CSV table of C-alpha atoms in Angstrom, one decimal:
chain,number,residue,atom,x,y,z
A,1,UNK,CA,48.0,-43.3,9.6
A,2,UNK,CA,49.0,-47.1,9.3
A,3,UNK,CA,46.3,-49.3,10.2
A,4,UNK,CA,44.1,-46.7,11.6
A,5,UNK,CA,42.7,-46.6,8.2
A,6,UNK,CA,40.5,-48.8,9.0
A,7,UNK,CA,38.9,-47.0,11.6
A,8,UNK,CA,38.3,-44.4,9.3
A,9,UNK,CA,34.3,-44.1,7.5
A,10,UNK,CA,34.2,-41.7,4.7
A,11,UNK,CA,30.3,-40.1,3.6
A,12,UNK,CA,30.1,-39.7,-0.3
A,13,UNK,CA,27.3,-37.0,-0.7
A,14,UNK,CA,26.1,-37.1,-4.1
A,15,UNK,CA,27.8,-40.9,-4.3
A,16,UNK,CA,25.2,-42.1,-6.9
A,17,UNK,CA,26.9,-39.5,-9.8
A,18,UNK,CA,30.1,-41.5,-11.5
A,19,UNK,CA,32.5,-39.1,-9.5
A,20,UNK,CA,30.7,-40.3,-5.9
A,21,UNK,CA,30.6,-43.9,-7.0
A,22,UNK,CA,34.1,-44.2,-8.5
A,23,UNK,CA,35.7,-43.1,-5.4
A,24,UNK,CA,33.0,-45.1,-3.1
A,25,UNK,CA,34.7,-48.1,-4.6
A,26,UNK,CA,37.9,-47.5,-4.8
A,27,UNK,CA,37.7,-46.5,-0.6
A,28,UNK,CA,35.8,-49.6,-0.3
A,29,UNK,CA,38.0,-51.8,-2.0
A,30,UNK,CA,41.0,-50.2,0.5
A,31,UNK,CA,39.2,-50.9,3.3
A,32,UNK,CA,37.3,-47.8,4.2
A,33,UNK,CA,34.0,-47.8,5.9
A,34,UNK,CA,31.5,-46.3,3.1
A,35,UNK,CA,28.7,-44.5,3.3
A,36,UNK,CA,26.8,-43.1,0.0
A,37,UNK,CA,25.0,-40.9,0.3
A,38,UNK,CA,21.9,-39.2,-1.6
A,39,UNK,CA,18.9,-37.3,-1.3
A,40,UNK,CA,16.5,-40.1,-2.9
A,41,UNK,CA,17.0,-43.3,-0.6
A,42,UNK,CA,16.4,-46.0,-3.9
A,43,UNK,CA,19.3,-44.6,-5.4
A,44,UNK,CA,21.8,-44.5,-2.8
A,45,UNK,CA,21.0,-48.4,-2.2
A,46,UNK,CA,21.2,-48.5,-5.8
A,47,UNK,CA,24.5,-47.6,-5.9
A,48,UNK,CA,25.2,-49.5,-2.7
A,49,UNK,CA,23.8,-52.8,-4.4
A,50,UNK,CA,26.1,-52.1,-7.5
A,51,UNK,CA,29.6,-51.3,-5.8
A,52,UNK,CA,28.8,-54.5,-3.7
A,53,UNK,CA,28.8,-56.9,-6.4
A,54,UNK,CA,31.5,-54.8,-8.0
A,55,UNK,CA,33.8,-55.9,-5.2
A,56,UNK,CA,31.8,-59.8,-4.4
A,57,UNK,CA,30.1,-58.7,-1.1
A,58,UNK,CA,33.8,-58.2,0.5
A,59,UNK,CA,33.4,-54.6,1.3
A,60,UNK,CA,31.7,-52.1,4.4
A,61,UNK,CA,29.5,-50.1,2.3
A,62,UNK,CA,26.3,-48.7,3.5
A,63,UNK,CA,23.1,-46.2,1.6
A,64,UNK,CA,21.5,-43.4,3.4
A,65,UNK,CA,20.3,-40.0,3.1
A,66,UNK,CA,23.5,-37.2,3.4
A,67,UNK,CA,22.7,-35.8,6.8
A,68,UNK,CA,23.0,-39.6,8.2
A,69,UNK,CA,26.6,-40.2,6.3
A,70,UNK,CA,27.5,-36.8,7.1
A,71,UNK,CA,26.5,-37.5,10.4
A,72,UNK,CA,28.4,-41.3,10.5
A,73,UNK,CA,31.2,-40.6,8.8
A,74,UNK,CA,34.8,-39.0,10.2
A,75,UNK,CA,35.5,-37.6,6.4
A,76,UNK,CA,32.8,-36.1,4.1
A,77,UNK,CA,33.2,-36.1,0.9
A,78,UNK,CA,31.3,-33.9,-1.8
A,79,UNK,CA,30.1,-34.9,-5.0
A,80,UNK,CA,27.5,-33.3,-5.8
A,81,UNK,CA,27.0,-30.8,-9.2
A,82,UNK,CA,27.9,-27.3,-8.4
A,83,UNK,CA,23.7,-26.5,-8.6
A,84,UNK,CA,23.7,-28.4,-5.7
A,85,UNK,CA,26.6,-27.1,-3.8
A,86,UNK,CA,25.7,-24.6,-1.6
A,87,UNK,CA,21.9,-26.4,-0.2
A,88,UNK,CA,24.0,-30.1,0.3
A,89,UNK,CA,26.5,-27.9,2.2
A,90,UNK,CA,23.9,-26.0,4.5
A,91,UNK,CA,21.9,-29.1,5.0
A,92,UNK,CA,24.7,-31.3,6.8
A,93,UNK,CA,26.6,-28.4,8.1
A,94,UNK,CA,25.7,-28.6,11.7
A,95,UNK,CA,27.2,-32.6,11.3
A,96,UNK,CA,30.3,-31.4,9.9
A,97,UNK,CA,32.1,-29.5,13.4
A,98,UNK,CA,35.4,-31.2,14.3
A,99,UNK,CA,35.6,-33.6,10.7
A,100,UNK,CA,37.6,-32.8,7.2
A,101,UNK,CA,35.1,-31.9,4.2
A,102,UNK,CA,36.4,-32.8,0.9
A,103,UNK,CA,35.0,-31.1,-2.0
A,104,UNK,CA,35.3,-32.5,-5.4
A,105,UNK,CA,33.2,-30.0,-7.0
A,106,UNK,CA,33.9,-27.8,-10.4
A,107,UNK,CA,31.7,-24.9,-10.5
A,108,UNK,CA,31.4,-24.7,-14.0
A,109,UNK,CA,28.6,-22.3,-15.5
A,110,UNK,CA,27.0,-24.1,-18.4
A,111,UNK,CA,27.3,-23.7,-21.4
A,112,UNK,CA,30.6,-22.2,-21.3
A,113,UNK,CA,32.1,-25.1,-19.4
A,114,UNK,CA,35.5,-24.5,-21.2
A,115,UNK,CA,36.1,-21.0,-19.5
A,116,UNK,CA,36.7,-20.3,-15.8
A,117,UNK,CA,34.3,-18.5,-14.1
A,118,UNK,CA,34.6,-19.3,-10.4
A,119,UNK,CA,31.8,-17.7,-7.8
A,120,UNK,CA,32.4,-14.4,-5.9
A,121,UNK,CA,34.1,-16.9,-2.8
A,122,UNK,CA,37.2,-17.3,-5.3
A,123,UNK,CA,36.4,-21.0,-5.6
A,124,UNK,CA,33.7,-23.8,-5.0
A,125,UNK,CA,36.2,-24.9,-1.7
A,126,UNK,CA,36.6,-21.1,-0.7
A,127,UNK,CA,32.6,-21.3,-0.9
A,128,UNK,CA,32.1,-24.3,1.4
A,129,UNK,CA,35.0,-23.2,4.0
A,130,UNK,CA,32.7,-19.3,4.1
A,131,UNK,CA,29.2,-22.0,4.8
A,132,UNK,CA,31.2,-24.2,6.9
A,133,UNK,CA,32.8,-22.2,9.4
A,134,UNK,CA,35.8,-21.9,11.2
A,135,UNK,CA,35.0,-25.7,12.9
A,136,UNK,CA,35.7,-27.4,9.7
A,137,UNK,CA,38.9,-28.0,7.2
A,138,UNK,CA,37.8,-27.7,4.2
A,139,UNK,CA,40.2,-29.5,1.2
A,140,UNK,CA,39.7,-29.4,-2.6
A,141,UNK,CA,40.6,-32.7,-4.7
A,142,UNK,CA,39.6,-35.2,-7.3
A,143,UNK,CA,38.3,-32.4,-9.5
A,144,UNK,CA,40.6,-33.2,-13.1
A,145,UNK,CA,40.3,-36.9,-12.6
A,146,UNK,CA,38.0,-38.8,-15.3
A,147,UNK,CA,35.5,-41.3,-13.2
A,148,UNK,CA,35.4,-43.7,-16.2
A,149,UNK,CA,38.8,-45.5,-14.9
A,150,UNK,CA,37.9,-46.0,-11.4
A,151,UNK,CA,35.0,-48.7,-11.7
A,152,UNK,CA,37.0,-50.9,-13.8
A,153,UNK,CA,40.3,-50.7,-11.9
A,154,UNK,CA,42.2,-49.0,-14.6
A,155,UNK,CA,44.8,-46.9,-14.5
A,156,UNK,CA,44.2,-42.9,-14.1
A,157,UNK,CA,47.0,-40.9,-16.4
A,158,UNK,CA,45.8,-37.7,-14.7
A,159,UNK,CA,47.6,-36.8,-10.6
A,160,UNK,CA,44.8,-35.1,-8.0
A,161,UNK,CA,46.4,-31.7,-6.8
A,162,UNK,CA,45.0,-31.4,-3.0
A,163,UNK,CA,44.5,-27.4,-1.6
A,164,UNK,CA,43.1,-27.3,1.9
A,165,UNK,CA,42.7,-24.9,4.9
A,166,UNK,CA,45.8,-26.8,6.9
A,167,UNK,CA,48.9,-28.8,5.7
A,168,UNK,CA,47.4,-31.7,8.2
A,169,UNK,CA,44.6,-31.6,6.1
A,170,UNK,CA,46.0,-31.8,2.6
A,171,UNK,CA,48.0,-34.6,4.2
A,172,UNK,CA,45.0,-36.5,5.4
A,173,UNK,CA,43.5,-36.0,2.0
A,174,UNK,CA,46.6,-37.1,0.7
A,175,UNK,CA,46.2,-40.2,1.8
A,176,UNK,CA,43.2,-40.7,0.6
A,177,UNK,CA,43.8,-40.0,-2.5
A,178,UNK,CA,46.6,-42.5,-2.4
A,179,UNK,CA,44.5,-44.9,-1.4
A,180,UNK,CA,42.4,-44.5,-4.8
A,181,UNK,CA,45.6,-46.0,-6.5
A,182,UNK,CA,46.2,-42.2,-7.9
A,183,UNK,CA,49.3,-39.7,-7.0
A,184,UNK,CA,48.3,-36.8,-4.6
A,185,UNK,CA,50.8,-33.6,-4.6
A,186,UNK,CA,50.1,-31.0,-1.7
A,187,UNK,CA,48.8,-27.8,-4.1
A,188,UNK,CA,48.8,-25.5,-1.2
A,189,UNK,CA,46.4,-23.2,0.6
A,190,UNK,CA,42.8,-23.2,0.1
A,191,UNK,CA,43.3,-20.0,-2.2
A,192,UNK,CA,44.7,-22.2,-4.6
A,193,UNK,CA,41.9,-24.4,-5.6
A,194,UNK,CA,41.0,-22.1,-8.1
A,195,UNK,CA,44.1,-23.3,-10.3
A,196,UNK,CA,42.7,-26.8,-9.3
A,197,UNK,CA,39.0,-26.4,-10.3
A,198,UNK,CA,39.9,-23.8,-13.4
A,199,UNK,CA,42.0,-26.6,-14.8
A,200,UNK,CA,39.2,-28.3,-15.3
A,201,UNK,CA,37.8,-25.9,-17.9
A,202,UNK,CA,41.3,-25.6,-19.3
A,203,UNK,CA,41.1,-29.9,-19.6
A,204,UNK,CA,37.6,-29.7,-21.2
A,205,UNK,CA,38.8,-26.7,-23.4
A,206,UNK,CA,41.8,-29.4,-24.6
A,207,UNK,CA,39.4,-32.3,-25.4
A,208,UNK,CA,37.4,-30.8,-26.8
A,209,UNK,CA,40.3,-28.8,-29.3
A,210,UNK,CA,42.6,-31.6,-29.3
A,211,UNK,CA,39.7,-34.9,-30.1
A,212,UNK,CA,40.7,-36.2,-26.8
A,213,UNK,CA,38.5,-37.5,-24.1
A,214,UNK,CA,40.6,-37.9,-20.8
A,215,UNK,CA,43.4,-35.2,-20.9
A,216,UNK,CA,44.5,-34.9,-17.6
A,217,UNK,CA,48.0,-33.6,-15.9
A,218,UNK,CA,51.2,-34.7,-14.3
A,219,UNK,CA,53.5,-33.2,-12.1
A,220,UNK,CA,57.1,-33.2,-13.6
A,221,UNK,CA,60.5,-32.6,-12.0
A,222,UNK,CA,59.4,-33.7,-8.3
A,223,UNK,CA,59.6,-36.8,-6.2
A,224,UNK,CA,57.9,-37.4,-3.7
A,225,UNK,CA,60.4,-40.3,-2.1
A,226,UNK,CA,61.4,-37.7,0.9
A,227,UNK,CA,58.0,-36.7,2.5
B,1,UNK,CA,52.9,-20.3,-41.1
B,2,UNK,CA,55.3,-22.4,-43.1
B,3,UNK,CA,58.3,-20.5,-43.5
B,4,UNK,CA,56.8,-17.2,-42.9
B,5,UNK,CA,58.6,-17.1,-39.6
B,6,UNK,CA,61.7,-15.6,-41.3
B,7,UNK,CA,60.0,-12.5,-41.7
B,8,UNK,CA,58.6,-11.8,-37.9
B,9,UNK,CA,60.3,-10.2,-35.7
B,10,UNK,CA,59.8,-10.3,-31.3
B,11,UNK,CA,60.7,-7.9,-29.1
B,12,UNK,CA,61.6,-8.9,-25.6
B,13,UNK,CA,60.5,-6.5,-23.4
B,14,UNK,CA,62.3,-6.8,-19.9
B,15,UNK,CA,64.4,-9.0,-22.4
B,16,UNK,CA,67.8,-9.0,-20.0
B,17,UNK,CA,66.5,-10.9,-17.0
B,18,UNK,CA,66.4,-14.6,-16.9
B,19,UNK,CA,63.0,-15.6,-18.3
B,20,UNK,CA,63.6,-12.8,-21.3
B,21,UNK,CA,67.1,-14.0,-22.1
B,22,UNK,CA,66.0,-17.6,-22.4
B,23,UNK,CA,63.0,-17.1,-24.6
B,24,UNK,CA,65.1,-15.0,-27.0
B,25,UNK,CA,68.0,-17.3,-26.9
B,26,UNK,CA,65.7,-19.9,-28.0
B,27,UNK,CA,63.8,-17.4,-30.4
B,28,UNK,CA,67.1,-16.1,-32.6
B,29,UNK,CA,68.4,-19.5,-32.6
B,30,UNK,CA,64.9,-20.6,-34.6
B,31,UNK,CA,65.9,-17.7,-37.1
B,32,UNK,CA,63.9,-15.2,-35.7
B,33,UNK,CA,65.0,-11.7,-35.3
B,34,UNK,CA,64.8,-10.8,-32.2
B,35,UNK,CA,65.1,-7.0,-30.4
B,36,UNK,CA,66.1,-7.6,-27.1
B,37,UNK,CA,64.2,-4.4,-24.8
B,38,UNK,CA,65.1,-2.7,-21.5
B,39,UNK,CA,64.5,0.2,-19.6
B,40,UNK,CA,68.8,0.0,-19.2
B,41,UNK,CA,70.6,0.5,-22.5
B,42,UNK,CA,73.7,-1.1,-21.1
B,43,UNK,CA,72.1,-3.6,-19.8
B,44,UNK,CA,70.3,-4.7,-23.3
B,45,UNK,CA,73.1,-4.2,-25.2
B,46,UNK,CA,74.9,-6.6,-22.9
B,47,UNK,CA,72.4,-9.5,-22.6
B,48,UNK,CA,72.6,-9.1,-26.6
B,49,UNK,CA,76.3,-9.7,-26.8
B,50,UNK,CA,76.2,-12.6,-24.3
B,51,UNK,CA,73.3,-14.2,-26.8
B,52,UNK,CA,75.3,-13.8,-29.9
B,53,UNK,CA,78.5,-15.1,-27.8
B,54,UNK,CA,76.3,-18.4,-27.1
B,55,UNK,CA,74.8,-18.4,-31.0
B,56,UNK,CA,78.2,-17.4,-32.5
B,57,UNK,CA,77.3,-14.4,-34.0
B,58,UNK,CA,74.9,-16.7,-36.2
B,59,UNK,CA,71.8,-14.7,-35.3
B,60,UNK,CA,70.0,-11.6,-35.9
B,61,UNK,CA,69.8,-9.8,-31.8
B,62,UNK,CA,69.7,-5.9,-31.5
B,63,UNK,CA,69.7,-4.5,-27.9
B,64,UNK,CA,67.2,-1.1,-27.8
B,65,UNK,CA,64.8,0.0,-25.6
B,66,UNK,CA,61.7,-0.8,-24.2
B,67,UNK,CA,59.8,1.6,-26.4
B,68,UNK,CA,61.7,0.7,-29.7
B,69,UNK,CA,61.3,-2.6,-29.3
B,70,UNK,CA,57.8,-2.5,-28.9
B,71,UNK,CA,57.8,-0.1,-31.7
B,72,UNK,CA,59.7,-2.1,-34.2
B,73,UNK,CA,58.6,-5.6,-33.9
B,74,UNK,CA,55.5,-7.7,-34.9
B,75,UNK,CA,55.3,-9.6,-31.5
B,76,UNK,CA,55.7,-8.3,-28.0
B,77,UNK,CA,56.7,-10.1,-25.2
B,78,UNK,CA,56.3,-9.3,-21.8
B,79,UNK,CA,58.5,-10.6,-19.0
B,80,UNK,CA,59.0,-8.0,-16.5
B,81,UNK,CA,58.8,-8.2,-12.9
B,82,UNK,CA,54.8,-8.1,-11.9
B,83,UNK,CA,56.1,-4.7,-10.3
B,84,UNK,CA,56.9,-3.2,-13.5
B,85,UNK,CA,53.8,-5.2,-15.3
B,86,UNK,CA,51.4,-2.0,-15.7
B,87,UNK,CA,54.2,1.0,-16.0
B,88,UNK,CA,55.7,-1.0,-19.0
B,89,UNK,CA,52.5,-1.9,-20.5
B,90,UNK,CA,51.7,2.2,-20.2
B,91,UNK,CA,55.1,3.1,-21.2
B,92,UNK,CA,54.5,0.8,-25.0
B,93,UNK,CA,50.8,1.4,-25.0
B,94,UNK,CA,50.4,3.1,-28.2
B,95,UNK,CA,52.6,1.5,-30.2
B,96,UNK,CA,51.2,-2.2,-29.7
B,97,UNK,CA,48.0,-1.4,-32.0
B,98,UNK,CA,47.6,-4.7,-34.3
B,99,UNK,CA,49.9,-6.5,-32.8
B,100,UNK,CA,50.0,-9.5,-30.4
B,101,UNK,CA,51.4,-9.2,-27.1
B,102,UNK,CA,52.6,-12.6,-25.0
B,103,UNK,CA,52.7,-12.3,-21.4
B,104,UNK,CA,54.4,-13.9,-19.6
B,105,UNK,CA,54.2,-12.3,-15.5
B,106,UNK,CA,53.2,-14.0,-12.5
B,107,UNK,CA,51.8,-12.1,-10.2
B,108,UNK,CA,53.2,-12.8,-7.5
B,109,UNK,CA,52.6,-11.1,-4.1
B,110,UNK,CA,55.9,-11.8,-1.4
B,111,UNK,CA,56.4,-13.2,0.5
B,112,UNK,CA,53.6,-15.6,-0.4
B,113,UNK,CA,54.8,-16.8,-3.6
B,114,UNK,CA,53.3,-20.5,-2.9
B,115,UNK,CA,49.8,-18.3,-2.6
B,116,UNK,CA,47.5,-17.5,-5.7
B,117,UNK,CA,46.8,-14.1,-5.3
B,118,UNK,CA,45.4,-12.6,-8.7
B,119,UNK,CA,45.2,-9.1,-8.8
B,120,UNK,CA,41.0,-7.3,-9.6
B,121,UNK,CA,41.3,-7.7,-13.1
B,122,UNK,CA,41.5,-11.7,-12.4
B,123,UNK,CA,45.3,-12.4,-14.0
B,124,UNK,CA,48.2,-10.3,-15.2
B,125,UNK,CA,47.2,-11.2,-18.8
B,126,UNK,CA,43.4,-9.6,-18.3
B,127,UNK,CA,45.2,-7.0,-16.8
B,128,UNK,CA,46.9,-6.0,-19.5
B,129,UNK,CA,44.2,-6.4,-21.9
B,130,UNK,CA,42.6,-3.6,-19.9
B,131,UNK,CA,45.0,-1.3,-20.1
B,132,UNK,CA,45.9,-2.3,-23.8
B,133,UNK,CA,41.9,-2.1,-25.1
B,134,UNK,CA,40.5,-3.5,-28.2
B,135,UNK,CA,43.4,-3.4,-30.6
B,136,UNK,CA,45.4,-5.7,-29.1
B,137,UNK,CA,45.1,-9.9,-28.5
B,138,UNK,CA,46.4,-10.9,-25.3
B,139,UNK,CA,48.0,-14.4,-24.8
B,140,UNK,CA,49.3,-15.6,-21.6
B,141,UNK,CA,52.4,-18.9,-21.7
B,142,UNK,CA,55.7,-19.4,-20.4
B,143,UNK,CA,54.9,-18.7,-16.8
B,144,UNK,CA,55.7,-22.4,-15.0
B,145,UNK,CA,58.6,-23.0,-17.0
B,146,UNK,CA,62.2,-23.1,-15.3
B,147,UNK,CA,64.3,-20.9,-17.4
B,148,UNK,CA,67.8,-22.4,-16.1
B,149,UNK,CA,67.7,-25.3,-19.3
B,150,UNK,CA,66.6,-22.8,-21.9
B,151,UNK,CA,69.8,-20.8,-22.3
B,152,UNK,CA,71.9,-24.1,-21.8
B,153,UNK,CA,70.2,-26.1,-24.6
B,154,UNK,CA,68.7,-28.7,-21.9
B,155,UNK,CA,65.2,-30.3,-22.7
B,156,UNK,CA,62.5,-28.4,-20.3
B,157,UNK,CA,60.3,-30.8,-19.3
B,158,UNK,CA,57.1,-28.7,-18.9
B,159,UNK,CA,54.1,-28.0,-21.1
B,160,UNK,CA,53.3,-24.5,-22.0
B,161,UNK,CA,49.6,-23.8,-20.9
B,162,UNK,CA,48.6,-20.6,-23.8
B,163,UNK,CA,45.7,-18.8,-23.2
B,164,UNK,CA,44.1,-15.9,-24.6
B,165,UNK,CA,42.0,-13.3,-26.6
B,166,UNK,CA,41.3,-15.2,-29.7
B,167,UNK,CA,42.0,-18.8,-31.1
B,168,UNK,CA,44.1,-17.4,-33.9
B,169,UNK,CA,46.4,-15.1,-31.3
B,170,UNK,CA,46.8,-18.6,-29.5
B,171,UNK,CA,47.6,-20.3,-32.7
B,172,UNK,CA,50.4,-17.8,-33.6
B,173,UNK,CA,51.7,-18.2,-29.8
B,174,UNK,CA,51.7,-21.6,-29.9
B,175,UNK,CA,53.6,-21.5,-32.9
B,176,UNK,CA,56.0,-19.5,-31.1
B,177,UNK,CA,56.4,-21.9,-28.5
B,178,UNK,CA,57.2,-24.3,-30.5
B,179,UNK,CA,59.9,-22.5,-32.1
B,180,UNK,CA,61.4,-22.8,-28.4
B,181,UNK,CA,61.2,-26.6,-28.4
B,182,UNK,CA,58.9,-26.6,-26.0
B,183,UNK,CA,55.4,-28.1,-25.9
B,184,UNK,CA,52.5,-25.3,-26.3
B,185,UNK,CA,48.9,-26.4,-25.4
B,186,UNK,CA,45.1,-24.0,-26.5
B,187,UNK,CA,44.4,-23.7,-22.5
B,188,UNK,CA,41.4,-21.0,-23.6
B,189,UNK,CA,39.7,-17.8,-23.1
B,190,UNK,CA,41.7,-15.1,-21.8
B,191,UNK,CA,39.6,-15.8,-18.5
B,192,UNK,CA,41.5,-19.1,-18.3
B,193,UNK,CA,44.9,-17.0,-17.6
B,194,UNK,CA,44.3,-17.6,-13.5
B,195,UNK,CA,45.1,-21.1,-14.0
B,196,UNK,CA,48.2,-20.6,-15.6
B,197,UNK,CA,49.5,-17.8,-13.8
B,198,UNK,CA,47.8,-19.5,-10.7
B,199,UNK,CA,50.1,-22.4,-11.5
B,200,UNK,CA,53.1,-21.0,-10.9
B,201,UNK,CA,52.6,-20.8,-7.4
B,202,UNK,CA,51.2,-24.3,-6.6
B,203,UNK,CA,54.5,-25.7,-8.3
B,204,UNK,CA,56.6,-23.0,-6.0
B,205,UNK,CA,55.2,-24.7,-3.1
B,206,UNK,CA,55.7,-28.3,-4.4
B,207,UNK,CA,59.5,-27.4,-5.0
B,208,UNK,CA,59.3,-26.1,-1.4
B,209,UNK,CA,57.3,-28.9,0.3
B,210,UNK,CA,58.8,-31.9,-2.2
B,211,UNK,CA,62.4,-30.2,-2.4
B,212,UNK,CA,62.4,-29.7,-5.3
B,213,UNK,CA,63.3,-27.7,-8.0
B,214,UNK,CA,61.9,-27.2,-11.5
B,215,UNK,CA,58.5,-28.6,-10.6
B,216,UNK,CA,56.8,-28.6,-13.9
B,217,UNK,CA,53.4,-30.1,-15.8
B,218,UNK,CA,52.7,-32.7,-18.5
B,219,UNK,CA,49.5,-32.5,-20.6
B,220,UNK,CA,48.6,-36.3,-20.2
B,221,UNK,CA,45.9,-38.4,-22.4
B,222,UNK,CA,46.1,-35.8,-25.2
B,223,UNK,CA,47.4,-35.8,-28.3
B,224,UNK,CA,48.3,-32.7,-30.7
B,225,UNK,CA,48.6,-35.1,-33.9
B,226,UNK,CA,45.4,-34.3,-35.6
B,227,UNK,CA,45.4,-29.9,-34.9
C-alpha cells in the first residue's frame, strides 16, 4: 500500500463507544481520512470535537450519521454493541457493494459475558457476511484489544488476530491494524472468528478469575520478518 | 493438593502417539504413576519402555489397554485421533463414573486443518460430555501445544487454555498442567472449548502463512500470583 494510505477514508459506525473512538484516533493520527459515525448527530461531533483536540487540530476527521460514512468511506468499520449489529448492518448495506467491512463486534449475551455463545451464523462476522452479501469482504478484528490504551498512546500487550472472507482482505486489514501501532497475525477464514470473538469471553472469564483488568494474548514461536 | 499428587494416578488413553507420549513423559517424571493405554498392546508396552529408557527406570509407567487404563486410574486423558474420539470414549464409557476426563482432540477436518470446523455438539470436549453424561467433568487443554519439546525436556513456550465442566475439575487440571511445566490458565465453561480447540487451527495456518513452526499463545496482562 505505501503512500496510498493516504487516499484511504475509513467510516467508524458506532465511533462514539471507546472501541470506535480509540481506533478513530489512532487512524487519524496515521493519516487516515476519518469519518465517525453515529446515529445521534451531537455525539458523533462530540467525539469528532474530542479526537481533534486530542491530536491539536492536525488530523482529517469528520461526524456524520452511518449511512453518510458508510457511504464516504472506502473501509467501514463496525463498532457498534452486538444489540445493534444486525439493524447498523442492514441500514448501510446497500453503501457497502465493492468496499471491505470490518467488524469489531463480540456478541456476547449478557449476563454470562464470560461463556461463548455465538448466534446461529457461527459468529457476529459470519452474521454480517450472510446480511452483506456476496459484494462485500467481510473481516473480523480488534475484538480482544482493551480501548483504554489507545487514547493515551500507550502501549497494547494484547496482538489483534484478523479472519476475513479473502487473504487480500485480512491483508488489507492487516495493515490497518498495523497502523494502530498494534501486531496483526492473518487468523484465517472467516469461519475462524469464532476463536477470535470467543476469546473474548475466555479474556473476561480470566480477569475476572485472575484480578486482572487487560489480559490479552500474544502469538509465540512466529515472525512475521518474511511476509 | 499439596503432596497428594503421589497418590493419583493418569491413564493415557491413545498414550503411544506423540501428544500422549509427551504428556506422560512429563507426568511420571512429576512422580505420578502413569498407565500408558492403547488399543495395540505392543505398541503400549513399547512407548512404556522408551519412557522409562528416557526416565531411567526412575518412574512408575505400565503399558495396558485402553479399557484398563481407563479402569484403573483416577484421571483420564484423552489424546486420540478426532477419528477415534467417540469409539474410544464408547469403548471406556462405564468405567469413567466419578472421575475426570482431560481432552485433549482437535477436531480437525482434512484437509482443512487451518479451518475451525466444530463438530454439532460445538467442540470435541462437549462432545464427549454427551456421550459420557452426568457423572463425569469434562476439561478441555493441551490442544495448541507443540509436543516435539515435551519429550526432550525443552521449555514449551505456550499457555495451556483449560476449560470445562466445573471450576474445581479445572482446578485439578490446571494442577496437572502444571505438573508438565507448562503454564495452565481457567479459560471457562465447557462452552468455551471452541476457542481452544478452535485455536489450534488458526495457529496451523500462521505456521503455514508465517513459516512457521510451533506457533503458540501467551496469556498477556495477567497474573496467576494471587489464585
Amino acid at each position: 500500500m505505501t503512500d496510498s494510505q493516504l487516499l484511504l477514508s475509513i467510516a467508524v459506525l458506532g465511533g462514539t463507544g471507546k472501541e470506535g473512538k480509540g481506533l478513530a484516533y489512532r487512524w487519524a493520527k496515521a493519516g487516515y481520512h476519518v469519518f465517525i459515525g453515529s446515529r445521534t448527530p451531537e455525539k458523533a461531533e462530540a467525539a469528532a470535537k474530542e479526537l481533534l483536540g486530542l491530536l491539536e487540530g492536525e488530523a482529517h476527521i469528520e461526524a456524520m450519521s452511518n449511512v453518510d460514512a458508510a457511504r464516504k468511506a472506502n473501509i467501514v468499520v463496525l463498532t457498534v454493541p452486538y444489540a445493534a449489529h444486525k439493524d447498523t448492518l442492514e441500514s448501510v448495506k446497500e453503501l457497502l457493494n465493492g468496499k471491505l467491512l470490518i467488524d469489531v463486534t463480540v456478541p456476547l449475551v449478557p449476563p454470562k459475558v464470560a461463556s461463548v455463545q455465538m448466534p446461529p451464523a457461527g459468529s457476529a462476522a459470519q452474521e454480517a457476511k450472510q446480511i452483506l452479501g456476496d459484494g462485500v469482504e467481510v473481516c473480523a478484528a480488534f475484538q480482544n484489544i482493551s480501548y483504554e490504551h489507545l487514547l493515551d498512546n500507550g502501549s497494547v500487550e494484547c496482538d489483534v488476530l484478523v479472519t476475513g472472507t479473502s487473504r487480500d482482505a485480512r491483508a488489507e486489514t492487516i495493515k490497518l491494524v498495523e497502523a494502530t501501532g498494534l501486531n496483526g497475525w492473518d487468523a484465517g477464514p472467516i469461519e475462524n472468528s469464532v476463536v477470535v470473538e470467543g476469546l473474548t469471553s475466555v479474556l473476561i472469564g480470566i480477569n475476572k478469575k485472575y484480578g486482572s483488568t487487560h489480559a490479552g494474548i500474544k502469538i509465540t514461536g512466529a515472525s512475521k520478518q518474511s511476509t
